[in-house]
Amino acid sequence: MDAKSNNAVIIYTDGACSGNPGPGGWGVFMTIDSVRKKFFGYSVNTTNNQMELLAALRGLEYLETQSNVILYTDSKYVQQGITNWIYTWLKNGWKNSKKEDVKNAQLWQAIYQKTLMHTIDWRWVKGHANNEGNMIADALAVQGRDKAIEILAGCDKDC
């Protein structure tokens, strides 16, 4: 898919986590027409894979109408999961090749529903390799993770 000829929405996503599990954040940087949008979120107890998935989901949820999308992720887990593995999971009732429940199935299912609405070209991009969109998404994910750490620092032991 060519971004210019198809008027594609460009989305860069990233996740960040301190510890695995631990406090984490997700970031989305997108361009719709010529408008740039940036947003992030966090969780005080999560995994890096969950944050990577949530970033992709939140980016797609932002789109209210059917769109052509080029979604960049530096997570092979996300890119390969949604373009390859998911078809086996669907066929096997959300079980993996070892007949175990697929990890993060609710997030995968929500993302899969978005693939039915949009035309998405899932592209892997090497992280921390001077790609502007990836660097912005990474900074947003780190901002989210830092917010989760800040919240935890203000909590007592029951938080």
PDB file of N, CA and C in Angstrom, residues 32-91:
ATOM      1  N   ILE A  32      -3.024  11.800   9.819  1.00  0.00           N
ATOM      2  CA  ILE A  32      -4.267  11.662   9.065  1.00  0.00           C
ATOM      3  C   ILE A  32      -4.336  12.871   8.145  1.00  0.00           C
ATOM      4  N   ASP A  33      -4.294  12.625   6.844  1.00  0.00           N
ATOM      5  CA  ASP A  33      -4.105  13.690   5.867  1.00  0.00           C
ATOM      6  C   ASP A  33      -2.793  14.376   6.243  1.00  0.00           C
ATOM      7  N   SER A  34      -2.803  15.629   6.612  1.00  0.00           N
ATOM      8  CA  SER A  34      -1.547  16.270   7.029  1.00  0.00           C
ATOM      9  C   SER A  34      -1.561  16.607   8.518  1.00  0.00           C
ATOM     10  N   VAL A  35      -2.556  16.103   9.233  1.00  0.00           N
ATOM     11  CA  VAL A  35      -2.699  16.392  10.658  1.00  0.00           C
ATOM     12  C   VAL A  35      -1.989  15.314  11.468  1.00  0.00           C
ATOM     13  N   ARG A  36      -1.141  15.751  12.390  1.00  0.00           N
ATOM     14  CA  ARG A  36      -0.418  14.818  13.256  1.00  0.00           C
ATOM     15  C   ARG A  36      -1.096  14.745  14.615  1.00  0.00           C
ATOM     16  N   LYS A  37      -1.249  13.539  15.119  1.00  0.00           N
ATOM     17  CA  LYS A  37      -1.846  13.291  16.434  1.00  0.00           C
ATOM     18  C   LYS A  37      -0.870  12.474  17.257  1.00  0.00           C
ATOM     19  N   LYS A  38      -0.807  12.808  18.545  1.00  0.00           N
ATOM     20  CA  LYS A  38       0.056  12.069  19.473  1.00  0.00           C
ATOM     21  C   LYS A  38      -0.749  11.796  20.736  1.00  0.00           C
ATOM     22  N   PHE A  39      -0.706  10.564  21.212  1.00  0.00           N
ATOM     23  CA  PHE A  39      -1.339  10.271  22.484  1.00  0.00           C
ATOM     24  C   PHE A  39      -0.687   9.047  23.120  1.00  0.00           C
ATOM     25  N   PHE A  40      -0.892   8.921  24.423  1.00  0.00           N
ATOM     26  CA  PHE A  40      -0.266   7.830  25.177  1.00  0.00           C
ATOM     27  C   PHE A  40      -1.150   7.446  26.348  1.00  0.00           C
ATOM     28  N   GLY A  41      -0.824   6.316  26.931  1.00  0.00           N
ATOM     29  CA  GLY A  41      -1.506   5.854  28.124  1.00  0.00           C
ATOM     30  C   GLY A  41      -0.563   4.976  28.932  1.00  0.00           C
ATOM     31  N   TYR A  42      -1.074   4.443  30.020  1.00  0.00           N
ATOM     32  CA  TYR A  42      -0.205   3.682  30.916  1.00  0.00           C
ATOM     33  C   TYR A  42      -0.999   2.664  31.712  1.00  0.00           C
ATOM     34  N   SER A  43      -0.273   1.763  32.328  1.00  0.00           N
ATOM     35  CA  SER A  43      -0.807   0.798  33.274  1.00  0.00           C
ATOM     36  C   SER A  43       0.253   0.579  34.339  1.00  0.00           C
ATOM     37  N   VAL A  44      -0.178   0.487  35.581  1.00  0.00           N
ATOM     38  CA  VAL A  44       0.806   0.338  36.658  1.00  0.00           C
ATOM     39  C   VAL A  44       1.325  -1.095  36.785  1.00  0.00           C
ATOM     40  N   ASN A  45       0.615  -2.055  36.191  1.00  0.00           N
ATOM     41  CA  ASN A  45       1.077  -3.444  36.255  1.00  0.00           C
ATOM     42  C   ASN A  45       0.738  -4.132  34.937  1.00  0.00           C
ATOM     43  N   THR A  46       1.728  -4.284  34.089  1.00  0.00           N
ATOM     44  CA  THR A  46       1.495  -4.776  32.742  1.00  0.00           C
ATOM     45  C   THR A  46       2.750  -5.462  32.221  1.00  0.00           C
ATOM     46  N   THR A  47       2.701  -5.870  30.968  1.00  0.00           N
ATOM     47  CA  THR A  47       3.885  -6.422  30.311  1.00  0.00           C
ATOM     48  C   THR A  47       4.188  -5.593  29.069  1.00  0.00           C
ATOM     49  N   ASN A  48       5.390  -5.743  28.567  1.00  0.00           N
ATOM     50  CA  ASN A  48       5.770  -5.021  27.364  1.00  0.00           C
ATOM     51  C   ASN A  48       4.879  -5.428  26.184  1.00  0.00           C
ATOM     52  N   ASN A  49       4.611  -6.720  26.038  1.00  0.00           N
ATOM     53  CA  ASN A  49       3.760  -7.160  24.936  1.00  0.00           C
ATOM     54  C   ASN A  49       2.353  -6.575  25.026  1.00  0.00           C
ATOM     55  N   GLN A  50       1.812  -6.498  26.239  1.00  0.00           N
ATOM     56  CA  GLN A  50       0.495  -5.887  26.403  1.00  0.00           C
ATOM     57  C   GLN A  50       0.513  -4.419  25.977  1.00  0.00           C
ATOM     58  N   MET A  51       1.580  -3.707  26.300  1.00  0.00           N
ATOM     59  CA  MET A  51       1.667  -2.294  25.921  1.00  0.00           C
ATOM     60  C   MET A  51       1.832  -2.131  24.413  1.00  0.00           C
ATOM     61  N   GLU A  52       2.584  -3.030  23.790  1.00  0.00           N
ATOM     62  CA  GLU A  52       2.725  -2.991  22.327  1.00  0.00           C
ATOM     63  C   GLU A  52       1.370  -3.226  21.657  1.00  0.00           C
ATOM     64  N   LEU A  53       0.625  -4.214  22.146  1.00  0.00           N
ATOM     65  CA  LEU A  53      -0.698  -4.505  21.595  1.00  0.00           C
ATOM     66  C   LEU A  53      -1.673  -3.361  21.844  1.00  0.00           C
ATOM     67  N   LEU A  54      -1.649  -2.814  23.042  1.00  0.00           N
ATOM     68  CA  LEU A  54      -2.574  -1.736  23.386  1.00  0.00           C
ATOM     69  C   LEU A  54      -2.304  -0.492  22.540  1.00  0.00           C
ATOM     70  N   ALA A  55      -1.052  -0.229  22.242  1.00  0.00           N
ATOM     71  CA  ALA A  55      -0.720   0.912  21.377  1.00  0.00           C
ATOM     72  C   ALA A  55      -1.368   0.737  20.008  1.00  0.00           C
ATOM     73  N   ALA A  56      -1.231  -0.460  19.425  1.00  0.00           N
ATOM     74  CA  ALA A  56      -1.840  -0.713  18.114  1.00  0.00           C
ATOM     75  C   ALA A  56      -3.357  -0.595  18.197  1.00  0.00           C
ATOM     76  N   LEU A  57      -3.949  -1.151  19.224  1.00  0.00           N
ATOM     77  CA  LEU A  57      -5.395  -1.091  19.390  1.00  0.00           C
ATOM     78  C   LEU A  57      -5.874   0.350  19.534  1.00  0.00           C
ATOM     79  N   ARG A  58      -5.213   1.127  20.393  1.00  0.00           N
ATOM     80  CA  ARG A  58      -5.640   2.517  20.611  1.00  0.00           C
ATOM     81  C   ARG A  58      -5.502   3.350  19.334  1.00  0.00           C
ATOM     82  N   GLY A  59      -4.475   3.096  18.565  1.00  0.00           N
ATOM     83  CA  GLY A  59      -4.324   3.801  17.301  1.00  0.00           C
ATOM     84  C   GLY A  59      -5.472   3.501  16.362  1.00  0.00           C
ATOM     85  N   LEU A  60      -5.835   2.235  16.251  1.00  0.00           N
ATOM     86  CA  LEU A  60      -6.932   1.847  15.370  1.00  0.00           C
ATOM     87  C   LEU A  60      -8.285   2.301  15.904  1.00  0.00           C
ATOM     88  N   GLU A  61      -8.450   2.304  17.219  1.00  0.00           N
ATOM     89  CA  GLU A  61      -9.709   2.763  17.813  1.00  0.00           C
ATOM     90  C   GLU A  61      -9.967   4.239  17.544  1.00  0.00           C
ATOM     91  N   TYR A  62      -8.916   5.004  17.359  1.00  0.00           N
ATOM     92  CA  TYR A  62      -9.057   6.435  17.102  1.00  0.00           C
ATOM     93  C   TYR A  62      -9.812   6.693  15.793  1.00  0.00           C
ATOM     94  N   LEU A  63      -9.696   5.774  14.859  1.00  0.00           N
ATOM     95  CA  LEU A  63     -10.288   5.945  13.535  1.00  0.00           C
ATOM     96  C   LEU A  63     -11.776   5.601  13.582  1.00  0.00           C
ATOM     97  N   GLU A  64     -12.618   6.578  13.280  1.00  0.00           N
ATOM     98  CA  GLU A  64     -14.059   6.395  13.392  1.00  0.00           C
ATOM     99  C   GLU A  64     -14.698   5.815  12.129  1.00  0.00           C
ATOM    100  N   THR A  65     -14.043   5.951  11.001  1.00  0.00           N
ATOM    101  CA  THR A  65     -14.590   5.437   9.750  1.00  0.00           C
ATOM    102  C   THR A  65     -13.581   4.501   9.101  1.00  0.00           C
ATOM    103  N   GLN A  66     -14.061   3.709   8.159  1.00  0.00           N
ATOM    104  CA  GLN A  66     -13.178   2.784   7.441  1.00  0.00           C
ATOM    105  C   GLN A  66     -12.023   3.568   6.853  1.00  0.00           C
ATOM    106  N   SER A  67     -10.815   3.057   7.050  1.00  0.00           N
ATOM    107  CA  SER A  67      -9.619   3.760   6.598  1.00  0.00           C
ATOM    108  C   SER A  67      -8.608   2.790   6.020  1.00  0.00           C
ATOM    109  N   ASN A  68      -7.795   3.292   5.119  1.00  0.00           N
ATOM    110  CA  ASN A  68      -6.590   2.597   4.688  1.00  0.00           C
ATOM    111  C   ASN A  68      -5.494   3.013   5.652  1.00  0.00           C
ATOM    112  N   VAL A  69      -4.837   2.050   6.235  1.00  0.00           N
ATOM    113  CA  VAL A  69      -3.879   2.317   7.307  1.00  0.00           C
ATOM    114  C   VAL A  69      -2.554   1.643   7.000  1.00  0.00           C
ATOM    115  N   ILE A  70      -1.486   2.354   7.250  1.00  0.00           N
ATOM    116  CA  ILE A  70      -0.162   1.737   7.333  1.00  0.00           C
ATOM    117  C   ILE A  70       0.246   1.870   8.786  1.00  0.00           C
ATOM    118  N   LEU A  71       0.354   0.742   9.465  1.00  0.00           N
ATOM    119  CA  LEU A  71       0.682   0.743  10.882  1.00  0.00           C
ATOM    120  C   LEU A  71       2.081   0.183  11.062  1.00  0.00           C
ATOM    121  N   TYR A  72       2.953   1.012  11.646  1.00  0.00           N
ATOM    122  CA  TYR A  72       4.334   0.628  11.919  1.00  0.00           C
ATOM    123  C   TYR A  72       4.476   0.247  13.385  1.00  0.00           C
ATOM    124  N   THR A  73       5.118  -0.865  13.620  1.00  0.00           N
ATOM    125  CA  THR A  73       5.430  -1.326  14.971  1.00  0.00           C
ATOM    126  C   THR A  73       6.856  -1.843  14.992  1.00  0.00           C
ATOM    127  N   ASP A  74       7.538  -1.669  16.118  1.00  0.00           N
ATOM    128  CA  ASP A  74       8.867  -2.261  16.245  1.00  0.00           C
ATOM    129  C   ASP A  74       8.792  -3.603  16.978  1.00  0.00           C
ATOM    130  N   SER A  75       7.577  -4.109  17.108  1.00  0.00           N
ATOM    131  CA  SER A  75       7.351  -5.381  17.791  1.00  0.00           C
ATOM    132  C   SER A  75       7.051  -6.478  16.773  1.00  0.00           C
ATOM    133  N   LYS A  76       7.969  -7.427  16.641  1.00  0.00           N
ATOM    134  CA  LYS A  76       7.720  -8.587  15.780  1.00  0.00           C
ATOM    135  C   LYS A  76       6.541  -9.392  16.331  1.00  0.00           C
ATOM    136  N   TYR A  77       6.371  -9.387  17.645  1.00  0.00           N
ATOM    137  CA  TYR A  77       5.247 -10.072  18.280  1.00  0.00           C
ATOM    138  C   TYR A  77       3.927  -9.546  17.716  1.00  0.00           C
ATOM    139  N   VAL A  78       3.775  -8.238  17.644  1.00  0.00           N
ATOM    140  CA  VAL A  78       2.557  -7.646  17.113  1.00  0.00           C
ATOM    141  C   VAL A  78       2.451  -7.903  15.608  1.00  0.00           C
ATOM    142  N   GLN A  79       3.501  -7.587  14.871  1.00  0.00           N
ATOM    143  CA  GLN A  79       3.451  -7.673  13.413  1.00  0.00           C
ATOM    144  C   GLN A  79       3.231  -9.115  12.945  1.00  0.00           C
ATOM    145  N   GLN A  80       3.968 -10.060  13.500  1.00  0.00           N
ATOM    146  CA  GLN A  80       3.800 -11.447  13.079  1.00  0.00           C
ATOM    147  C   GLN A  80       2.511 -12.055  13.633  1.00  0.00           C
ATOM    148  N   GLY A  81       2.162 -11.640  14.848  1.00  0.00           N
ATOM    149  CA  GLY A  81       0.938 -12.167  15.448  1.00  0.00           C
ATOM    150  C   GLY A  81      -0.292 -11.831  14.629  1.00  0.00           C
ATOM    151  N   ILE A  82      -0.407 -10.593  14.181  1.00  0.00           N
ATOM    152  CA  ILE A  82      -1.616 -10.169  13.465  1.00  0.00           C
ATOM    153  C   ILE A  82      -1.591 -10.558  11.993  1.00  0.00           C
ATOM    154  N   THR A  83      -0.419 -10.784  11.427  1.00  0.00           N
ATOM    155  CA  THR A  83      -0.365 -11.135  10.006  1.00  0.00           C
ATOM    156  C   THR A  83      -0.222 -12.642   9.769  1.00  0.00           C
ATOM    157  N   ASN A  84       0.212 -13.396  10.772  1.00  0.00           N
ATOM    158  CA  ASN A  84       0.432 -14.834  10.580  1.00  0.00           C
ATOM    159  C   ASN A  84      -0.279 -15.703  11.620  1.00  0.00           C
ATOM    160  N   TRP A  85       0.104 -15.551  12.865  1.00  0.00           N
ATOM    161  CA  TRP A  85      -0.333 -16.472  13.906  1.00  0.00           C
ATOM    162  C   TRP A  85      -1.834 -16.428  14.166  1.00  0.00           C
ATOM    163  N   ILE A  86      -2.434 -15.263  13.993  1.00  0.00           N
ATOM    164  CA  ILE A  86      -3.835 -15.078  14.390  1.00  0.00           C
ATOM    165  C   ILE A  86      -4.772 -16.036  13.667  1.00  0.00           C
ATOM    166  N   TYR A  87      -4.460 -16.407  12.438  1.00  0.00           N
ATOM    167  CA  TYR A  87      -5.341 -17.288  11.676  1.00  0.00           C
ATOM    168  C   TYR A  87      -5.405 -18.686  12.288  1.00  0.00           C
ATOM    169  N   THR A  88      -4.283 -19.152  12.810  1.00  0.00           N
ATOM    170  CA  THR A  88      -4.267 -20.436  13.516  1.00  0.00           C
ATOM    171  C   THR A  88      -5.018 -20.311  14.833  1.00  0.00           C
ATOM    172  N   TRP A  89      -4.830 -19.201  15.537  1.00  0.00           N
ATOM    173  CA  TRP A  89      -5.542 -18.999  16.809  1.00  0.00           C
ATOM    174  C   TRP A  89      -7.050 -18.990  16.588  1.00  0.00           C
ATOM    175  N   LEU A  90      -7.483 -18.304  15.539  1.00  0.00           N
ATOM    176  CA  LEU A  90      -8.915 -18.264  15.232  1.00  0.00           C
ATOM    177  C   LEU A  90      -9.445 -19.672  14.952  1.00  0.00           C
ATOM    178  N   LYS A  91      -8.725 -20.414  14.144  1.00  0.00           N
ATOM    179  CA  LYS A  91      -9.128 -21.772  13.761  1.00  0.00           C
ATOM    180  C   LYS A  91      -9.146 -22.705  14.971  1.00  0.00           C
TER     181      LYS A  91
END
